Amino acid sequence: MKYQLGILGIGKMGGSILSGIIRSKIYNKEDILLYDVNEDIKKQYIEDGFAFSNSEQDLIDKVNMLLLAIKPQMFKALENIKVDNDKLVVISIVAGKTIKDLEEIFGKQQYIRVMPNTPSLIAKGATAISKSDSVCEEVFKKVKNIFTSIGVVEEIDEAFMNEIIPVNGSMPAFVYYFVDAYIKDAVDRGID
């Protein structure tokens, strides 16, 4: 059986994207296959009714579309992956990893590179998205819908993707720290 979507990495961001997909009814639980190395995460999602794969390779073999929601330091673990499906759509939120980096592991596929930001965790995110030339408009629209489920989406040229990381990723965190410090100072001065 081929699943419509596989998600590799169900941490905070992978989990929030999955929640957006389910909440927006883009896919049903039965259409999605998950994998994460964390046994507690595995147990939780199996209890919630999701199918869970046995390995990265098994996941990739059983899906039409793959969402890489892993940390950049985990990217090397994919080097032994073999892809037999020449129509696999690879969606990556791995910071700093280019479409060229993805091609070195997965070969010639359809690639969509995405950079969501932290507010996506509460479905208020701003996501930058770019694609390889091989991605058709129908597939690109489906992927945009996935990320629209957690906020707004803006297409950019991949050449700007690494530059968007500090703007889109780090900026909300810095603003939060500024506002937090401002509020704490006000409270310390006796302001409710």
PDB file of N, CA, C and O in Angstrom, residues 63-89:
ATOM      1  N   VAL A  63       5.626   5.615   0.441  1.00  0.00           N
ATOM      2  CA  VAL A  63       4.908   6.891   0.313  1.00  0.00           C
ATOM      3  C   VAL A  63       5.074   7.511  -1.073  1.00  0.00           C
ATOM      4  O   VAL A  63       6.062   7.259  -1.762  1.00  0.00           O
ATOM      5  N   ASN A  64       4.110   8.340  -1.442  1.00  0.00           N
ATOM      6  CA  ASN A  64       4.183   9.112  -2.685  1.00  0.00           C
ATOM      7  C   ASN A  64       4.856  10.461  -2.456  1.00  0.00           C
ATOM      8  O   ASN A  64       5.480  11.009  -3.356  1.00  0.00           O
ATOM      9  N   MET A  65       4.674  10.989  -1.250  1.00  0.00           N
ATOM     10  CA  MET A  65       5.209  12.294  -0.898  1.00  0.00           C
ATOM     11  C   MET A  65       5.891  12.172   0.453  1.00  0.00           C
ATOM     12  O   MET A  65       5.325  11.576   1.373  1.00  0.00           O
ATOM     13  N   LEU A  66       7.101  12.706   0.569  1.00  0.00           N
ATOM     14  CA  LEU A  66       7.888  12.594   1.800  1.00  0.00           C
ATOM     15  C   LEU A  66       8.176  13.973   2.365  1.00  0.00           C
ATOM     16  O   LEU A  66       8.718  14.830   1.672  1.00  0.00           O
ATOM     17  N   LEU A  67       7.818  14.190   3.626  1.00  0.00           N
ATOM     18  CA  LEU A  67       8.150  15.422   4.323  1.00  0.00           C
ATOM     19  C   LEU A  67       9.306  15.136   5.264  1.00  0.00           C
ATOM     20  O   LEU A  67       9.169  14.346   6.200  1.00  0.00           O
ATOM     21  N   LEU A  68      10.445  15.773   4.989  1.00  0.00           N
ATOM     22  CA  LEU A  68      11.618  15.650   5.868  1.00  0.00           C
ATOM     23  C   LEU A  68      11.524  16.732   6.929  1.00  0.00           C
ATOM     24  O   LEU A  68      11.723  17.912   6.634  1.00  0.00           O
ATOM     25  N   ALA A  69      11.213  16.343   8.152  1.00  0.00           N
ATOM     26  CA  ALA A  69      11.080  17.282   9.255  1.00  0.00           C
ATOM     27  C   ALA A  69      12.107  16.940  10.330  1.00  0.00           C
ATOM     28  O   ALA A  69      11.782  16.783  11.502  1.00  0.00           O
ATOM     29  N   ILE A  70      13.347  16.779   9.891  1.00  0.00           N
ATOM     30  CA  ILE A  70      14.440  16.406  10.798  1.00  0.00           C
ATOM     31  C   ILE A  70      15.376  17.588  10.991  1.00  0.00           C
ATOM     32  O   ILE A  70      15.362  18.534  10.220  1.00  0.00           O
ATOM     33  N   LYS A  71      16.196  17.507  12.010  1.00  0.00           N
ATOM     34  CA  LYS A  71      17.191  18.538  12.263  1.00  0.00           C
ATOM     35  C   LYS A  71      18.358  18.370  11.283  1.00  0.00           C
ATOM     36  O   LYS A  71      18.642  17.247  10.855  1.00  0.00           O
ATOM     37  N   PRO A  72      19.033  19.453  10.931  1.00  0.00           N
ATOM     38  CA  PRO A  72      20.130  19.364   9.951  1.00  0.00           C
ATOM     39  C   PRO A  72      21.206  18.339  10.322  1.00  0.00           C
ATOM     40  O   PRO A  72      21.741  17.663   9.450  1.00  0.00           O
ATOM     41  N   GLN A  73      21.488  18.171  11.606  1.00  0.00           N
ATOM     42  CA  GLN A  73      22.524  17.226  12.022  1.00  0.00           C
ATOM     43  C   GLN A  73      22.110  15.769  11.792  1.00  0.00           C
ATOM     44  O   GLN A  73      22.952  14.879  11.785  1.00  0.00           O
ATOM     45  N   MET A  74      20.816  15.525  11.561  1.00  0.00           N
ATOM     46  CA  MET A  74      20.326  14.167  11.288  1.00  0.00           C
ATOM     47  C   MET A  74      20.361  13.830   9.797  1.00  0.00           C
ATOM     48  O   MET A  74      20.125  12.695   9.404  1.00  0.00           O
ATOM     49  N   PHE A  75      20.655  14.815   8.963  1.00  0.00           N
ATOM     50  CA  PHE A  75      20.610  14.652   7.510  1.00  0.00           C
ATOM     51  C   PHE A  75      21.557  13.562   7.027  1.00  0.00           C
ATOM     52  O   PHE A  75      21.234  12.805   6.124  1.00  0.00           O
ATOM     53  N   LYS A  76      22.720  13.456   7.656  1.00  0.00           N
ATOM     54  CA  LYS A  76      23.708  12.444   7.258  1.00  0.00           C
ATOM     55  C   LYS A  76      23.184  11.019   7.396  1.00  0.00           C
ATOM     56  O   LYS A  76      23.615  10.130   6.681  1.00  0.00           O
ATOM     57  N   ALA A  77      22.228  10.819   8.301  1.00  0.00           N
ATOM     58  CA  ALA A  77      21.664   9.476   8.515  1.00  0.00           C
ATOM     59  C   ALA A  77      20.920   8.966   7.282  1.00  0.00           C
ATOM     60  O   ALA A  77      20.646   7.777   7.170  1.00  0.00           O
ATOM     61  N   LEU A  78      20.629   9.851   6.337  1.00  0.00           N
ATOM     62  CA  LEU A  78      19.885   9.466   5.137  1.00  0.00           C
ATOM     63  C   LEU A  78      20.786   9.001   3.998  1.00  0.00           C
ATOM     64  O   LEU A  78      20.286   8.577   2.956  1.00  0.00           O
ATOM     65  N   GLU A  79      22.081   9.057   4.182  1.00  0.00           N
ATOM     66  CA  GLU A  79      23.013   8.762   3.091  1.00  0.00           C
ATOM     67  C   GLU A  79      22.898   7.350   2.533  1.00  0.00           C
ATOM     68  O   GLU A  79      23.231   7.115   1.382  1.00  0.00           O
ATOM     69  N   ASN A  80      22.423   6.389   3.309  1.00  0.00           N
ATOM     70  CA  ASN A  80      22.300   5.008   2.828  1.00  0.00           C
ATOM     71  C   ASN A  80      20.917   4.688   2.262  1.00  0.00           C
ATOM     72  O   ASN A  80      20.633   3.540   1.935  1.00  0.00           O
ATOM     73  N   ILE A  81      20.076   5.696   2.126  1.00  0.00           N
ATOM     74  CA  ILE A  81      18.723   5.513   1.591  1.00  0.00           C
ATOM     75  C   ILE A  81      18.787   5.187   0.104  1.00  0.00           C
ATOM     76  O   ILE A  81      19.571   5.772  -0.639  1.00  0.00           O
ATOM     77  N   LYS A  82      17.949   4.263  -0.330  1.00  0.00           N
ATOM     78  CA  LYS A  82      17.801   3.921  -1.747  1.00  0.00           C
ATOM     79  C   LYS A  82      16.377   4.269  -2.147  1.00  0.00           C
ATOM     80  O   LYS A  82      15.428   3.871  -1.472  1.00  0.00           O
ATOM     81  N   VAL A  83      16.231   5.003  -3.246  1.00  0.00           N
ATOM     82  CA  VAL A  83      14.906   5.401  -3.702  1.00  0.00           C
ATOM     83  C   VAL A  83      14.627   4.736  -5.037  1.00  0.00           C
ATOM     84  O   VAL A  83      15.318   4.978  -6.022  1.00  0.00           O
ATOM     85  N   ASP A  84      13.600   3.863  -5.048  1.00  0.00           N
ATOM     86  CA  ASP A  84      13.203   3.176  -6.273  1.00  0.00           C
ATOM     87  C   ASP A  84      12.095   3.913  -7.014  1.00  0.00           C
ATOM     88  O   ASP A  84      11.832   3.641  -8.166  1.00  0.00           O
ATOM     89  N   ASN A  85      11.431   4.824  -6.343  1.00  0.00           N
ATOM     90  CA  ASN A  85      10.307   5.560  -6.910  1.00  0.00           C
ATOM     91  C   ASN A  85      10.819   6.829  -7.583  1.00  0.00           C
ATOM     92  O   ASN A  85      11.299   7.732  -6.914  1.00  0.00           O
ATOM     93  N   ASP A  86      10.727   6.912  -8.919  1.00  0.00           N
ATOM     94  CA  ASP A  86      11.225   8.105  -9.602  1.00  0.00           C
ATOM     95  C   ASP A  86      10.195   9.234  -9.642  1.00  0.00           C
ATOM     96  O   ASP A  86      10.417  10.271 -10.245  1.00  0.00           O
ATOM     97  N   LYS A  87       9.072   9.039  -8.982  1.00  0.00           N
ATOM     98  CA  LYS A  87       8.039  10.072  -8.914  1.00  0.00           C
ATOM     99  C   LYS A  87       7.830  10.570  -7.474  1.00  0.00           C
ATOM    100  O   LYS A  87       6.826  11.208  -7.165  1.00  0.00           O
ATOM    101  N   LEU A  88       8.783  10.283  -6.612  1.00  0.00           N
ATOM    102  CA  LEU A  88       8.683  10.717  -5.217  1.00  0.00           C
ATOM    103  C   LEU A  88       8.765  12.235  -5.141  1.00  0.00           C
ATOM    104  O   LEU A  88       9.601  12.857  -5.793  1.00  0.00           O
ATOM    105  N   VAL A  89       7.884  12.818  -4.350  1.00  0.00           N
ATOM    106  CA  VAL A  89       7.933  14.250  -4.070  1.00  0.00           C
ATOM    107  C   VAL A  89       8.585  14.396  -2.706  1.00  0.00           C
ATOM    108  O   VAL A  89       8.104  13.838  -1.720  1.00  0.00           O
TER     109      VAL A  89
END
